[in-house]
Tab-separated table of C-alpha atoms in Angstrom:
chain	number	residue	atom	x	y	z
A	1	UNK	CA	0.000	0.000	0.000
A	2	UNK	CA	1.893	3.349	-0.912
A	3	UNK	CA	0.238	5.936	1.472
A	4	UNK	CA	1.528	8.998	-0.005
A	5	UNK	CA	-0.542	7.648	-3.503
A	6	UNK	CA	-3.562	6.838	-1.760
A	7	UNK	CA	-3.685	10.649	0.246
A	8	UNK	CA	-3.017	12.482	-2.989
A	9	UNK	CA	-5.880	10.040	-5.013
A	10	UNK	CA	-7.788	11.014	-2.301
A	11	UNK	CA	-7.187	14.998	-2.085
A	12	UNK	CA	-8.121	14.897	-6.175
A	13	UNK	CA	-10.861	13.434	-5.461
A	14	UNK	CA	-12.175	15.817	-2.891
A	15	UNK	CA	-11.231	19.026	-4.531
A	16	UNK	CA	-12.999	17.539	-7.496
A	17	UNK	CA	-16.387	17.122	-5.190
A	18	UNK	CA	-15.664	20.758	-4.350
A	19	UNK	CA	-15.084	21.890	-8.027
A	20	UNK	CA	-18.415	20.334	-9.279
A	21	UNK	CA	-20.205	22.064	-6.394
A	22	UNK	CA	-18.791	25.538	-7.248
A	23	UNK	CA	-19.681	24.545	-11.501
A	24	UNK	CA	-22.935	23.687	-10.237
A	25	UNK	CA	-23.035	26.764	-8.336
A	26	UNK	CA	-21.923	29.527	-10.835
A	27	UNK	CA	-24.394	27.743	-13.284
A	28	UNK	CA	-27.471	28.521	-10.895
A	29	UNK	CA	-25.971	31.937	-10.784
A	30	UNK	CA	-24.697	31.939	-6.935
A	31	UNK	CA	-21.020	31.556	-5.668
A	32	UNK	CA	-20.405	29.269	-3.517
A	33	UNK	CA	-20.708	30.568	-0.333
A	34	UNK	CA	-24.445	31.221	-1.113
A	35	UNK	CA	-25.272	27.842	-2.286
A	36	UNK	CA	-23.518	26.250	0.969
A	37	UNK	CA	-25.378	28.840	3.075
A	38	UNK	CA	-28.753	27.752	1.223
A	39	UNK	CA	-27.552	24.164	1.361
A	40	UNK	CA	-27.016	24.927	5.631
A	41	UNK	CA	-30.149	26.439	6.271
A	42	UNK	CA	-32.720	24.570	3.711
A	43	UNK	CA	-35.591	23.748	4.342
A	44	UNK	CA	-36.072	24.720	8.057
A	45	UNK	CA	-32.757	24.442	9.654
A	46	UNK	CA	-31.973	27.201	11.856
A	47	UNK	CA	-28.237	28.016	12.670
A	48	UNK	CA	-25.975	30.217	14.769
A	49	UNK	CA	-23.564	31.964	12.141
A	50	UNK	CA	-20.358	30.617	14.454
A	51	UNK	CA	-22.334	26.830	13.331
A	52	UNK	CA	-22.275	27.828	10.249
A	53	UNK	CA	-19.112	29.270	9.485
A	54	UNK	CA	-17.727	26.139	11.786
A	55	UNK	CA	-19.685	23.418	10.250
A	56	UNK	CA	-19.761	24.469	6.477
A	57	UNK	CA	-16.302	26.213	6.744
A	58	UNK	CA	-17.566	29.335	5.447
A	59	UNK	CA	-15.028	32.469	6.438
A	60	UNK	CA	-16.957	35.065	8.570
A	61	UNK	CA	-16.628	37.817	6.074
A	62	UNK	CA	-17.568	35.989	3.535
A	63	UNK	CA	-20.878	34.249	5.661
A	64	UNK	CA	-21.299	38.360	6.602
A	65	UNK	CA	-21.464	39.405	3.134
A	66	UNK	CA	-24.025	36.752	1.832
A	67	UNK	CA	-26.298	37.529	4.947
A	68	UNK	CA	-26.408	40.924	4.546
A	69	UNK	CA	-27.117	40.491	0.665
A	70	UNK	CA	-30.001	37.750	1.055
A	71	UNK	CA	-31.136	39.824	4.220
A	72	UNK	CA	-31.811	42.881	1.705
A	73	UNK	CA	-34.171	41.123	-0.484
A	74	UNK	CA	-35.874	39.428	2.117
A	75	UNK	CA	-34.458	35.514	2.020
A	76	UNK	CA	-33.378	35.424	5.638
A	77	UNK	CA	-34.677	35.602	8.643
A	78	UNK	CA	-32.579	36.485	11.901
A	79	UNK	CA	-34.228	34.605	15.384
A	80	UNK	CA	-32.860	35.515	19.263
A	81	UNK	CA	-31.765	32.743	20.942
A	82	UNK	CA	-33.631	31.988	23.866
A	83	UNK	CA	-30.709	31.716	26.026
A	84	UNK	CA	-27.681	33.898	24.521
A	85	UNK	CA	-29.392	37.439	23.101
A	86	UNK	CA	-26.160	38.243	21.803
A	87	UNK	CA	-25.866	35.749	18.641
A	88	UNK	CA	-29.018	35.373	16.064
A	89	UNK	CA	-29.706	32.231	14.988
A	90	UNK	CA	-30.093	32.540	10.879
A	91	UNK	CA	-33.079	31.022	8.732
A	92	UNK	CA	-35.094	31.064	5.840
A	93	UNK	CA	-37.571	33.638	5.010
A	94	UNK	CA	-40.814	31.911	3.529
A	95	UNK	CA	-39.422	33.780	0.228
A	96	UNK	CA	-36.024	32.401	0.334
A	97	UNK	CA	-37.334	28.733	0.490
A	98	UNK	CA	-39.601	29.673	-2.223
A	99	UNK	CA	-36.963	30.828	-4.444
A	100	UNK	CA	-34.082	28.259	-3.766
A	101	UNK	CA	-36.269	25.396	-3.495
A	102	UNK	CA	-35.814	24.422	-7.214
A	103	UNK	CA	-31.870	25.118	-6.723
A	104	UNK	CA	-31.649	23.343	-3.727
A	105	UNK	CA	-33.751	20.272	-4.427
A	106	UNK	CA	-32.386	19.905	-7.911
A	107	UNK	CA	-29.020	19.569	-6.474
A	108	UNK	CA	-30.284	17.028	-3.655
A	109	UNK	CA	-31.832	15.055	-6.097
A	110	UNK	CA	-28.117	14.832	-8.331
A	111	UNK	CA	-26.445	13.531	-4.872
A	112	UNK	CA	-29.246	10.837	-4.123
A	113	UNK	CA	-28.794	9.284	-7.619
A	114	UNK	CA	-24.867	9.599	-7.131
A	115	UNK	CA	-25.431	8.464	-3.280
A	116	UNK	CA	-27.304	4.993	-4.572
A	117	UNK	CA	-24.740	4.105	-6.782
A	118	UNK	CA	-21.394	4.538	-4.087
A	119	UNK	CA	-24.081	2.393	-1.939
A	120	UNK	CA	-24.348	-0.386	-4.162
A	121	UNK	CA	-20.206	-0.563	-4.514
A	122	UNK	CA	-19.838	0.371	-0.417
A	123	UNK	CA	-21.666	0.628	2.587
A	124	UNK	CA	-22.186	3.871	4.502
A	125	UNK	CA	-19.079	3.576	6.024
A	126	UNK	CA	-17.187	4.812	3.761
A	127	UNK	CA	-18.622	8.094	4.742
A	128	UNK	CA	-17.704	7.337	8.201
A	129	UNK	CA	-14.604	6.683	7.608
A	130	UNK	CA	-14.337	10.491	5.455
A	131	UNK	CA	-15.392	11.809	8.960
A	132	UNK	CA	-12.526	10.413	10.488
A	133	UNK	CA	-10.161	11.260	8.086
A	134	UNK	CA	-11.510	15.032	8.017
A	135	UNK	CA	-11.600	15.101	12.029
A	136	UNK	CA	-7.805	13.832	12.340
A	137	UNK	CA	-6.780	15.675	9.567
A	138	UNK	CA	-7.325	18.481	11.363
A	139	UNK	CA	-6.386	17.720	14.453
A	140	UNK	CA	-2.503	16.924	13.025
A	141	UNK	CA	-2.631	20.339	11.237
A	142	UNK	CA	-3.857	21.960	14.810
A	143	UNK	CA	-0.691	19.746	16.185
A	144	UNK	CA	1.300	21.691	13.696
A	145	UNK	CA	-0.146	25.416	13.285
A	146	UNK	CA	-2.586	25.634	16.610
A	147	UNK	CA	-6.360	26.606	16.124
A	148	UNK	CA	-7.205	26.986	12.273
């Protein structure tokens, strides 16, 4: 097994996921940063914008900039939280789920059908195993460069 050929077959592979996301993205007309921000928060999901920039790895400027431009044409929504007034959690407006729906399910509907067919090669641990790749990963580049 040479390691080094198996990490970089893997790293193509991943930035090609990514690529095909931001294709798919620039073809509906949104950068990426939108789409993952619709992708967060559809159809009901409601999200702290530290979650957000911390689960979808969205940089806070750039998360700032996208709410502020879907907050001016009314397809977000900004909630208290019931127990920390200082951070909003973010959602939908009724008129951004309206208007991304199409986007949004289009795009879920691509990953099913490409879902079902990894599932008949492997089981769903292959995306267990991705998790624990991505969480160690990251904990060896902490090891190396502190927080990131």
């Amino acid at each position: 097994m040479d390691i080094r050929k198996l990490i970089r077959n893997y790293t193509i592979a991943s930035y090609k996921i990514d690529g095909v996301y931001a294709k798919f993205s620039k073809r509906l007309g949104f950068n990426e940063s939108d789409l993952c921000l619709f992708y967060a928060l559809y159809p009901d999901n409601k999200l702290s914008q530290k979650q957000i920039c911390n689960e979808w790895q969205i940089p806070k400027t750039t998360l700032n900039t996208a709410l502020k431009k879907y907050q001016k044409i009314d397809y977000l929504e900004f909630i208290s939280m019931p127990n920390n007034h200082k951070e909003l959690l973010v959602c939908l407006s009724e008129k951004g789920r309206t208007n991304i729906k199409y986007y949004i399910e289009t795009l879920y509907k691509a990953e099913e059908r490409a879902m079902r067919q990894v599932l008949e090669l492997y089981d769903e641990k292959f995306i267990e195993a991705t998790n624990i790749f991505a969480n160690l990963i990251e904990k060896e580049f902490k090891n190396i460069i502190g927080n990131l």
